[in-house]
Amino acid sequence: MHLRSFTASLFSFILINLSNAQWNTKDFMKREHSLIKPYYGSGIDIPFWQFTGNTIVTPNHIRLTDDSQSKRGALWNSVPVSVRHWDLQVQFKVHGKGKDLFGDGFAIWYAKEPMVDGTIFGSKDYFQGLAIILDTYSNHNGPHNHQHPYISAMINNGSLHYDHDRDGTHTQLAGCEAKFRNMDYDTHLSVKYEGDVLTVSTDIENKAAWKECFQVKGVKLPTGYFVGLTATTGDLSDNHDIMSVRLFELDSPNNQIDEDRSNIVPSATFFEPPRDHIEDPKPSSLSGIKIFLLMLLGSIAVVACVVIGIMFYQKHQEKSRKRFY
Ligand SMILES: *[C@@H]1O[C@H](CO)[C@@H](O)[C@H](O)[C@H]1NC(C)=O
Ligand SMILES: [Ca+2]
């Protein structure tokens, strides 16, 4: 064990015992990737962070969009993350006037290119990296396998397009429903990347505890990407507020020596089966046997009709004859 991690373990052991068994990771927090109150340093800049679009900084939150139409805001960390294993914890608040109609949502990024305007909740499509999307509005016109708001993860090496019409479901790794909107209390999300395992958890029920949303293994992300938060409104709107961002460095699992990840391409081994491929009606779904049986039934019906018709006609003819003679 390294001296540093030994000291860290010892320190956390003491902290756990001192603070009444409450896990306190403050000492692993990477200040250069975190955003906590007060946001401003000595000047008008937020140290380590850049923002753009309609983003507004107030003493209590950073508002990516307000509750009005066609807004777009972004907040990006200006220092690339060199830490290999991390836990990114975001305290946020999504709220607005809308009771049934609101949108569009926001995204948490670990991406190669920060501060690039685009169509995926305020950042670029065909991105490289990881997107955690908190989608509050269902753009899909058909039946849904899930409710909104919906949290999902997407890994991209620059080749995949996020399809809003299907709410990104055919490129997502995994997702979960999460009712995080219009809460009176604080809502939190954790994106943990440890080993090659991505775990997204929420704390949206005011229980001060993480609840797993999903976990995906086989996720490979390079070091040196940027943390970002972006949001958009369209015809529908919401306030998308960020209260704090904290990035904690985690020890490597099993204390292994980590391979160099600075030059790899983002990839994921497991994808969810695309929803729409299941729903789309298949024109050739009638098997041969079924078609044969249907045709057989049809011909029996036709024959029966003809036979009944002939019988009816003969009866009629007989009747006519009787009447004549
Ligand atoms: C990028 O991802 C796509 C789709 O997952 C895959 O087909 C392609 O081979 C990947 N390209 C690279 C360079 O990894
Ligand atoms: Ca959507």
Tab-separated table of C-alpha atoms in Angstrom, residues 145-306:
chain	number	residue	atom	x	y	z
A	145	ASN	CA	-41.339	1.468	-21.883
A	146	HIS	CA	-40.625	4.016	-19.209
A	147	GLN	CA	-41.892	7.245	-17.667
A	148	HIS	CA	-40.213	10.627	-17.669
A	149	PRO	CA	-38.202	12.149	-16.025
A	150	TYR	CA	-35.692	9.513	-17.067
A	151	ILE	CA	-31.957	9.236	-16.373
A	152	SER	CA	-29.765	7.434	-18.891
A	153	ALA	CA	-26.111	7.007	-19.799
A	154	MET	CA	-24.531	7.192	-23.223
A	155	ILE	CA	-20.908	6.438	-24.173
A	156	ASN	CA	-19.735	7.800	-27.494
A	157	ASN	CA	-16.515	7.579	-29.504
A	158	GLY	CA	-17.705	10.349	-31.803
A	159	SER	CA	-19.640	8.113	-34.203
A	160	LEU	CA	-23.062	7.944	-32.496
A	161	HIS	CA	-25.939	10.363	-32.953
A	162	TYR	CA	-28.291	11.145	-30.063
A	163	ASP	CA	-31.802	10.769	-31.447
A	164	HIS	CA	-34.187	13.096	-29.598
A	165	ASP	CA	-37.232	11.570	-31.324
A	166	ARG	CA	-36.527	8.363	-29.460
A	167	ASP	CA	-35.182	10.127	-26.350
A	168	GLY	CA	-31.793	8.546	-27.012
A	169	THR	CA	-33.050	5.133	-26.020
A	170	HIS	CA	-31.420	3.273	-28.892
A	171	THR	CA	-27.944	4.467	-27.918
A	172	GLN	CA	-28.261	4.275	-24.142
A	173	LEU	CA	-26.265	1.892	-21.960
A	174	ALA	CA	-28.900	1.808	-19.244
A	175	GLY	CA	-31.444	4.044	-17.561
A	176	CYS	CA	-33.949	4.467	-14.781
A	177	GLU	CA	-37.023	6.536	-14.031
A	178	ALA	CA	-36.473	9.227	-11.423
A	179	LYS	CA	-38.987	11.756	-10.142
A	180	PHE	CA	-36.564	14.525	-9.269
A	181	ARG	CA	-38.603	17.541	-10.380
A	182	ASN	CA	-40.244	20.208	-8.189
A	183	MET	CA	-38.980	18.854	-4.859
A	184	ASP	CA	-38.912	21.035	-1.747
A	185	TYR	CA	-35.684	19.452	-0.566
A	186	ASP	CA	-32.245	18.997	-2.143
A	187	THR	CA	-31.795	16.451	-4.911
A	188	HIS	CA	-28.463	14.762	-5.687
A	189	LEU	CA	-26.944	12.519	-8.308
A	190	SER	CA	-23.745	10.485	-8.145
A	191	VAL	CA	-21.815	9.278	-11.186
A	192	LYS	CA	-19.210	6.819	-10.009
A	193	TYR	CA	-16.531	5.492	-12.334
A	194	GLU	CA	-14.440	2.887	-10.567
A	195	GLY	CA	-12.468	0.259	-12.430
A	196	ASP	CA	-14.466	-0.110	-15.638
A	197	VAL	CA	-17.753	0.029	-13.780
A	198	LEU	CA	-20.107	2.978	-14.138
A	199	THR	CA	-22.681	3.396	-11.378
A	200	VAL	CA	-25.307	6.123	-11.337
A	201	SER	CA	-27.215	6.694	-8.111
A	202	THR	CA	-29.735	9.237	-6.926
A	203	ASP	CA	-30.694	10.807	-3.646
A	204	ILE	CA	-34.056	12.345	-4.537
A	205	GLU	CA	-36.295	11.065	-1.755
A	206	ASN	CA	-34.862	13.212	1.038
A	207	LYS	CA	-33.410	10.155	2.755
A	208	ALA	CA	-29.745	11.269	2.682
A	209	ALA	CA	-28.858	7.927	1.105
A	210	TRP	CA	-27.875	6.812	-2.375
A	211	LYS	CA	-30.241	4.622	-4.348
A	212	GLU	CA	-28.783	2.848	-7.367
A	213	CYS	CA	-30.269	3.888	-10.677
A	214	PHE	CA	-28.137	1.555	-12.798
A	215	GLN	CA	-24.725	-0.037	-13.008
A	216	VAL	CA	-22.875	-0.934	-16.201
A	217	LYS	CA	-19.660	-2.927	-16.445
A	218	GLY	CA	-17.151	-2.822	-19.297
A	219	VAL	CA	-17.055	0.962	-19.673
A	220	LYS	CA	-13.714	2.320	-20.864
A	221	LEU	CA	-13.083	6.044	-20.529
A	222	PRO	CA	-9.825	7.883	-21.053
A	223	THR	CA	-8.304	10.273	-18.555
A	224	GLY	CA	-7.943	13.924	-19.526
A	225	TYR	CA	-11.591	14.705	-20.354
A	226	PHE	CA	-13.699	17.535	-18.911
A	227	VAL	CA	-16.625	17.614	-16.526
A	228	GLY	CA	-19.561	19.715	-17.680
A	229	LEU	CA	-23.204	20.467	-17.002
A	230	THR	CA	-25.563	21.748	-19.677
A	231	ALA	CA	-29.312	22.274	-20.048
A	232	THR	CA	-31.882	23.386	-22.600
A	233	THR	CA	-35.484	24.448	-22.828
A	234	GLY	CA	-37.559	24.451	-26.024
A	235	ASP	CA	-41.292	25.018	-26.338
A	236	LEU	CA	-41.405	23.679	-22.805
A	237	SER	CA	-39.246	24.953	-19.981
A	238	ASP	CA	-37.932	24.561	-16.444
A	239	ASN	CA	-35.359	26.146	-14.172
A	240	HIS	CA	-32.254	23.953	-14.267
A	241	ASP	CA	-30.168	24.857	-11.215
A	242	ILE	CA	-26.823	23.449	-10.099
A	243	MET	CA	-26.031	23.973	-6.411
A	244	SER	CA	-22.738	22.107	-6.187
A	245	VAL	CA	-20.417	19.751	-8.012
A	246	ARG	CA	-17.909	17.606	-6.135
A	247	LEU	CA	-15.418	15.225	-7.672
A	248	PHE	CA	-13.869	12.724	-5.282
A	249	GLU	CA	-10.821	10.682	-6.112
A	250	LEU	CA	-11.305	6.983	-5.400
A	251	ASP	CA	-8.621	4.399	-4.729
A	252	SER	CA	-8.114	1.941	-7.536
A	253	PRO	CA	-10.025	-1.283	-6.857
A	254	ASN	CA	-7.731	-3.914	-5.293
A	255	ASN	CA	-4.996	-1.262	-5.187
A	256	GLN	CA	-3.754	-2.322	-8.610
A	257	ILE	CA	-1.366	-0.235	-10.632
A	258	ASP	CA	-3.510	1.367	-13.296
A	259	GLU	CA	-2.665	1.174	-16.977
A	260	ASP	CA	-2.244	4.407	-18.888
A	261	ARG	CA	-5.653	5.499	-20.103
A	262	SER	CA	-4.720	8.858	-21.582
A	263	ASN	CA	-5.010	7.797	-25.227
A	264	ILE	CA	-7.861	5.303	-25.395
A	265	VAL	CA	-11.168	5.804	-27.219
A	266	PRO	CA	-14.343	5.694	-25.079
A	267	SER	CA	-16.132	2.366	-25.414
A	268	ALA	CA	-18.764	0.211	-23.759
A	269	THR	CA	-19.202	-3.529	-23.957
A	270	PHE	CA	-22.877	-3.742	-23.021
A	271	PHE	CA	-25.762	-1.862	-24.578
A	272	GLU	CA	-29.422	-2.130	-23.736
A	273	PRO	CA	-31.504	-3.780	-26.457
A	274	PRO	CA	-33.046	-0.900	-28.413
A	275	ARG	CA	-36.631	-0.280	-27.432
A	276	ASP	CA	-37.925	0.608	-30.875
A	277	HIS	CA	-36.723	-2.573	-32.505
A	278	ILE	CA	-39.132	-4.453	-30.259
A	279	GLU	CA	-42.058	-2.120	-30.895
A	280	ASP	CA	-41.826	-1.735	-34.662
A	281	PRO	CA	-44.453	-3.975	-36.318
A	282	LYS	CA	-42.872	-6.649	-38.464
A	283	PRO	CA	-44.685	-7.023	-41.819
A	284	SER	CA	-43.618	-10.672	-42.252
A	285	SER	CA	-44.500	-11.701	-38.734
A	286	LEU	CA	-47.147	-14.263	-39.890
A	287	SER	CA	-45.381	-17.577	-40.092
A	288	GLY	CA	-45.991	-20.026	-42.987
A	289	ILE	CA	-48.171	-22.290	-40.845
A	290	LYS	CA	-50.357	-19.386	-39.746
A	291	ILE	CA	-50.815	-18.191	-43.336
A	292	PHE	CA	-51.714	-21.763	-44.425
A	293	LEU	CA	-54.290	-22.137	-41.623
A	294	LEU	CA	-55.806	-18.742	-42.431
A	295	MET	CA	-56.114	-19.646	-46.120
A	296	LEU	CA	-57.619	-23.036	-45.198
A	297	LEU	CA	-60.202	-21.349	-42.950
A	298	GLY	CA	-60.922	-18.867	-45.725
A	299	SER	CA	-61.502	-21.557	-48.332
A	300	ILE	CA	-63.707	-23.574	-45.947
A	301	ALA	CA	-65.771	-20.421	-45.405
A	302	VAL	CA	-66.045	-19.836	-49.159
A	303	VAL	CA	-67.042	-23.460	-49.819
A	304	ALA	CA	-69.596	-23.332	-46.978
A	305	CYS	CA	-71.114	-20.144	-48.427
A	306	VAL	CA	-71.352	-21.689	-51.893
